[in-house]
XYZ file of C-alpha atoms in Angstrom:
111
model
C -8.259 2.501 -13.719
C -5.576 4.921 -12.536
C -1.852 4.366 -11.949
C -0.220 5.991 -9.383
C 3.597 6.214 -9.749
C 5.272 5.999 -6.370
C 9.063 5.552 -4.925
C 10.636 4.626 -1.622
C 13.842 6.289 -1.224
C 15.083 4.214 1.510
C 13.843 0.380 1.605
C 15.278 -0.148 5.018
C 12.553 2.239 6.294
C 9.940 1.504 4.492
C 8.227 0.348 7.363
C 4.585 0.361 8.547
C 3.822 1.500 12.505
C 2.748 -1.596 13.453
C 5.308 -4.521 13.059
C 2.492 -7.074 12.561
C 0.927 -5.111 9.182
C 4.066 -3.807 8.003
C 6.052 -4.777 5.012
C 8.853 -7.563 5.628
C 10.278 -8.141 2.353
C 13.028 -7.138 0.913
C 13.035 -5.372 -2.958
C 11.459 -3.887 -5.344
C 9.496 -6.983 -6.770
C 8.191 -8.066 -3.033
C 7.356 -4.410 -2.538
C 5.154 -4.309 -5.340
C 3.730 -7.781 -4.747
C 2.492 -7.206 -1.258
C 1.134 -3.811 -2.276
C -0.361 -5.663 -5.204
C -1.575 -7.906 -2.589
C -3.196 -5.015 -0.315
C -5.349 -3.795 -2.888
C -6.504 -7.099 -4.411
C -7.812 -8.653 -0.772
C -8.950 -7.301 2.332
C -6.667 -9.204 4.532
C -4.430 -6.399 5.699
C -7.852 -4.493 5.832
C -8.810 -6.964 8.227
C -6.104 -7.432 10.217
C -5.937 -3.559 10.915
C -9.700 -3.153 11.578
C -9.415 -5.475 14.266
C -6.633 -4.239 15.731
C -9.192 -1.157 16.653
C -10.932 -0.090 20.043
C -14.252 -0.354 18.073
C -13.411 -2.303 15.316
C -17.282 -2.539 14.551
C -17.293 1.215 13.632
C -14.719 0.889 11.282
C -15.836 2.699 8.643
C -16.558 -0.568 5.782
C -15.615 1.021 2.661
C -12.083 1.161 3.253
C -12.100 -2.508 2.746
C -12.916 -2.204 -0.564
C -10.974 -4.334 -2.874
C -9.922 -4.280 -6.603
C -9.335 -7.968 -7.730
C -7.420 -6.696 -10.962
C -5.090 -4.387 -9.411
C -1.724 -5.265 -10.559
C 2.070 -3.769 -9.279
C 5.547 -3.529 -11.034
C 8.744 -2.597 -8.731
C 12.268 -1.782 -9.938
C 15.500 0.245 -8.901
C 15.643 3.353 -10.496
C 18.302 5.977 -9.778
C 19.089 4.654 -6.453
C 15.210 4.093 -5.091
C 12.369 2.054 -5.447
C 9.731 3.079 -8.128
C 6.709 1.159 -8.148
C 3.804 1.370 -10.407
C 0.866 0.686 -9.078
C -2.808 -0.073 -11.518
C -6.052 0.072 -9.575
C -9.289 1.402 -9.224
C -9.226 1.947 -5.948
C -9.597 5.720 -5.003
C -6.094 7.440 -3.517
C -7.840 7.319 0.052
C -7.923 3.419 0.055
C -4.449 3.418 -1.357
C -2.758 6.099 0.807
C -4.340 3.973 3.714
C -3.050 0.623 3.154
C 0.100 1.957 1.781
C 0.802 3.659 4.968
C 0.138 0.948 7.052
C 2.740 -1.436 4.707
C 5.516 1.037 4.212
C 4.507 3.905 7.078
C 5.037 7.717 5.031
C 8.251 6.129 3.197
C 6.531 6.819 -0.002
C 5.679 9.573 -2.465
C 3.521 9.965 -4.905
C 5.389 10.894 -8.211
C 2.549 10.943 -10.478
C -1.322 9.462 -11.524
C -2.540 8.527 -14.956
């Protein structure tokens, strides 16, 4: 299992490119839940792959799932720190976290 420490500086654009996979909530505790949520399921895998000209040559392991992956969220010096537990590889995660929150994240740290 790794944990990646991330942080949104600015909720109101943390914002995927496509409206209809992006993340609606508002803070830090829905944050984390949906990208809990992402990683546990492959229902915002799903919904993306078929959004695709050829969503048959989707490549199939970035559905991969980690039923035990777990988030926290919280306000920390004026942004959004999440900690995120999975053992999903960084690829999966950078994927689905870009299509929830678009490239309003960074990575702080992995343990």
């Amino acid at each position: 299992m790794t944990t990646y420490y991330l942080s949104v500086k600015d909720m109101t654009k943390a914002k995927g490119p496509d409206p209809e996979l992006s993340f609606e909530g508002i803070g830090p505790e829905k944050l984390a839940q949906d990208i809990a949520d992402a990683m546990r399921g492959d229902t915002l895998f799903q919904r993306w792959r078929a959004k695709q000209p050829e969503p048959d040559e989707v490549d199939p392991s970035l559905g991969v799932t980690d039923a035990s992956a777990s988030a926290r969220g919280e306000l920390s010096n004026g942004r959004t720190d999440v900690q995120l537990t999975t053992s999903l590889p960084m690829r999966i995660v950078k994927h689905r976290l870009n299509l929830l929150i678009g490239s309003s994240w960074e990575l702080r740290d992995t343990r």
